[in-house]
Short mmCIF file of C-alpha atoms in Angstrom, two decimals:
data_model
loop_
_atom_site.label_atom_id
_atom_site.label_comp_id
_atom_site.label_asym_id
_atom_site.label_seq_id
_atom_site.Cartn_x
_atom_site.Cartn_y
_atom_site.Cartn_z
CA MET U 1 2.12 1.87 -18.39
CA LYS U 2 0.00 3.81 -15.07
CA ARG U 3 2.11 2.40 -12.07
CA ILE U 4 0.33 3.56 -9.26
CA GLY U 5 1.68 3.48 -5.41
CA CYS U 6 -1.12 2.38 -2.01
CA THR U 7 0.47 3.26 1.43
CA GLY U 8 -1.98 3.22 4.06
CA HIS U 9 -3.10 2.10 7.98
CA GLN U 10 -2.62 -1.17 8.27
CA THR U 11 -5.43 -1.06 11.11
CA LEU U 12 -9.38 -0.23 9.32
CA GLY U 13 -12.48 -1.51 10.48
CA VAL U 14 -14.27 -4.60 8.20
CA ALA U 15 -17.10 -1.42 7.12
CA THR U 16 -13.66 0.95 6.03
CA ARG U 17 -12.03 -1.77 4.39
CA ARG U 18 -14.94 -2.36 1.83
CA HIS U 19 -15.24 1.42 1.46
CA VAL U 20 -12.28 2.20 0.39
CA VAL U 21 -11.69 -1.16 -2.01
CA GLU U 22 -14.56 0.96 -3.53
CA ALA U 23 -13.47 4.43 -3.09
CA MET U 24 -9.89 2.72 -4.71
CA LEU U 25 -11.84 1.01 -7.17
CA ALA U 26 -13.48 4.23 -8.23
CA GLU U 27 -10.09 5.97 -7.07
CA LEU U 28 -8.53 3.26 -10.29
CA SER U 29 -11.41 2.98 -12.81
CA ASP U 30 -10.79 6.37 -14.17
CA ILE U 31 -7.34 5.49 -15.62
CA SER U 32 -7.79 4.38 -18.35
CA GLU U 33 -4.05 2.87 -19.53
CA GLU U 34 -2.35 -0.09 -18.56
CA ILE U 35 -1.93 0.08 -14.63
CA LEU U 36 0.85 -1.35 -12.25
CA GLY U 37 0.05 -1.13 -8.31
CA VAL U 38 3.08 -0.77 -6.24
CA THR U 39 2.47 -2.63 -3.20
CA CYS U 40 4.72 -3.56 0.45
CA LEU U 41 1.50 -5.79 0.78
CA ALA U 42 1.07 -4.79 4.29
CA GLU U 43 -2.15 -5.94 6.47
CA GLY U 44 -4.72 -3.90 5.72
CA ALA U 45 -4.69 -0.91 3.21
CA ASP U 46 -2.21 -2.34 0.95
CA GLN U 47 -3.41 -5.25 1.02
CA ALA U 48 -7.33 -4.02 -0.28
CA PHE U 49 -4.94 -2.33 -2.64
CA ALA U 50 -3.32 -5.43 -4.43
CA LEU U 51 -7.17 -7.06 -4.12
CA ALA U 52 -8.49 -3.64 -6.16
CA MET U 53 -5.24 -3.32 -8.77
CA LEU U 54 -6.55 -7.52 -9.82
CA ALA U 55 -10.11 -6.75 -10.18
CA ARG U 56 -9.43 -3.95 -12.32
CA GLY U 57 -6.93 -6.01 -14.18
CA GLY U 58 -3.81 -4.51 -13.39
CA GLN U 59 -0.52 -6.25 -12.41
CA LEU U 60 1.28 -6.22 -8.68
CA HIS U 61 5.23 -5.16 -7.82
CA ALA U 62 5.30 -5.62 -4.76
CA VAL U 63 8.47 -4.19 -2.25
CA ILE U 64 9.46 -6.60 0.49
CA PRO U 65 10.99 -4.31 3.79
CA SER U 66 12.91 -6.44 4.52
CA LYS U 67 14.33 -10.11 4.20
CA ASP U 68 11.54 -11.50 7.49
CA TYR U 69 8.81 -9.22 6.83
CA GLU U 70 6.88 -12.29 6.46
CA ASN U 71 7.65 -12.67 10.29
CA SER U 72 6.28 -9.31 11.00
CA PHE U 73 2.36 -9.98 9.99
CA GLN U 74 0.44 -10.02 12.96
CA SER U 75 -2.02 -12.59 12.17
CA ASN U 76 -2.47 -16.35 10.54
CA GLU U 77 -5.33 -14.59 7.13
CA ALA U 78 -2.82 -11.38 7.22
CA ARG U 79 0.17 -13.43 6.22
CA SER U 80 -1.91 -15.39 4.11
CA THR U 81 -2.73 -12.94 2.01
CA TYR U 82 0.14 -11.69 2.69
CA ASN U 83 1.72 -14.91 1.16
CA SER U 84 -1.34 -15.01 -1.79
CA LEU U 85 -0.51 -12.26 -2.80
CA LEU U 86 3.18 -11.94 -3.65
CA GLN U 87 2.79 -15.28 -6.00
CA LEU U 88 -0.02 -13.38 -8.27
CA ALA U 89 2.53 -10.01 -7.73
CA GLY U 90 4.43 -10.46 -11.52
CA SER U 91 7.39 -8.69 -10.22
CA ARG U 92 9.01 -7.50 -6.90
CA SER U 93 11.90 -5.80 -5.03
CA GLU U 94 13.31 -6.63 -1.57
CA LEU U 95 15.53 -3.96 0.51
CA ASP U 96 18.39 -5.29 1.82
CA PHE U 97 17.12 -5.25 5.37
CA SER U 98 17.87 -8.42 7.02
CA THR U 99 15.42 -8.02 9.96
CA ALA U 100 11.71 -5.09 10.15
CA SER U 101 12.08 -2.67 11.58
CA GLU U 102 10.59 1.89 11.22
CA ASP U 103 13.99 2.18 9.05
CA ALA U 104 12.84 -0.91 6.13
CA TYR U 105 9.53 0.19 6.72
CA LEU U 106 9.64 3.93 5.51
CA ALA U 107 12.42 2.83 3.64
CA ALA U 108 9.85 0.16 1.40
CA GLY U 109 7.67 3.09 1.89
CA GLN U 110 9.67 6.11 -0.03
CA GLU U 111 10.96 3.38 -2.93
CA VAL U 112 7.16 2.61 -3.61
CA ALA U 113 6.49 6.68 -3.95
CA ASP U 114 9.70 6.28 -5.91
CA GLN U 115 8.80 3.47 -8.51
CA SER U 116 5.32 5.74 -9.11
CA ASP U 117 3.00 7.72 -10.50
CA ILE U 118 0.48 8.04 -8.11
CA LEU U 119 0.40 7.77 -4.72
CA LEU U 120 -2.83 6.16 -3.43
CA ALA U 121 -2.76 7.24 0.01
CA VAL U 122 -5.65 5.56 2.30
CA TRP U 123 -4.55 7.89 5.27
CA ASP U 124 -6.76 9.52 8.33
CA GLY U 125 -4.94 12.48 8.24
CA ARG U 126 -3.44 11.83 11.71
CA PRO U 127 0.47 11.82 12.38
CA ALA U 128 2.68 8.79 11.67
CA GLY U 129 2.42 6.41 14.13
CA GLY U 130 5.45 5.22 14.15
CA LYS U 131 8.98 5.96 11.45
CA GLY U 132 7.96 4.97 8.39
CA GLY U 133 3.83 5.35 9.34
CA THR U 134 1.79 6.41 6.08
CA ALA U 135 1.61 10.80 6.85
CA ASP U 136 5.55 10.10 6.20
CA ILE U 137 5.28 8.93 3.07
CA VAL U 138 2.64 11.45 1.81
CA ALA U 139 4.80 13.16 3.34
CA TYR U 140 7.74 12.47 1.27
CA ALA U 141 5.73 11.47 -1.76
CA ARG U 142 4.21 15.95 -1.72
CA GLN U 143 8.11 16.78 -1.50
CA ARG U 144 8.93 14.97 -4.53
CA GLY U 145 5.61 16.81 -6.53
CA MET U 146 3.71 13.64 -6.48
CA ASP U 147 -0.18 13.22 -6.88
CA VAL U 148 -0.95 12.23 -4.08
CA ARG U 149 -4.21 10.84 -3.77
CA ILE U 150 -6.45 10.66 0.30
CA ILE U 151 -9.01 7.92 -0.06
CA TRP U 152 -9.97 8.07 3.18
CA PRO U 153 -14.39 7.51 3.09
CA PRO U 154 -16.04 9.13 5.02
CA GLY U 155 -16.96 6.82 8.68
CA SER U 156 -13.87 5.75 8.53
CA THR U 157 -12.19 4.40 11.54
CA ARG U 158 -8.88 2.26 12.54
CA GLN U 159 -9.18 -0.51 14.39
#
């Protein structure tokens, strides 16, 4: 089974999210074996990735950064999507952080990379806005010699 991880921006424009899912499906269609998606199910790229994985017939493994992670979601829609996707995940691991924080997000992103053969990164190429951001996880994965595939379709925007 091929393990595919995801890291990426949380604030994607509506059109960008659609194009990102299409690009992810194209990446996933090139993999002939069974796939397991490793993700934190965060708003934006992670949730788009989870939907693409399920559409492709893959399984999900959720990496939960903290015990109160659900409370860190900014919108009810994102929280609801998180809970729905979490129920569809075949497995999960919860890190030992009591509260969501930059340290928890960094550790979770590193855990996603550590559990993956390939890392899909929905990334505009800019530095991380805070510790544990997309750029930090891409750098970590590249340092480990991972297969990192950047997904940022032309015209993509962050909100």
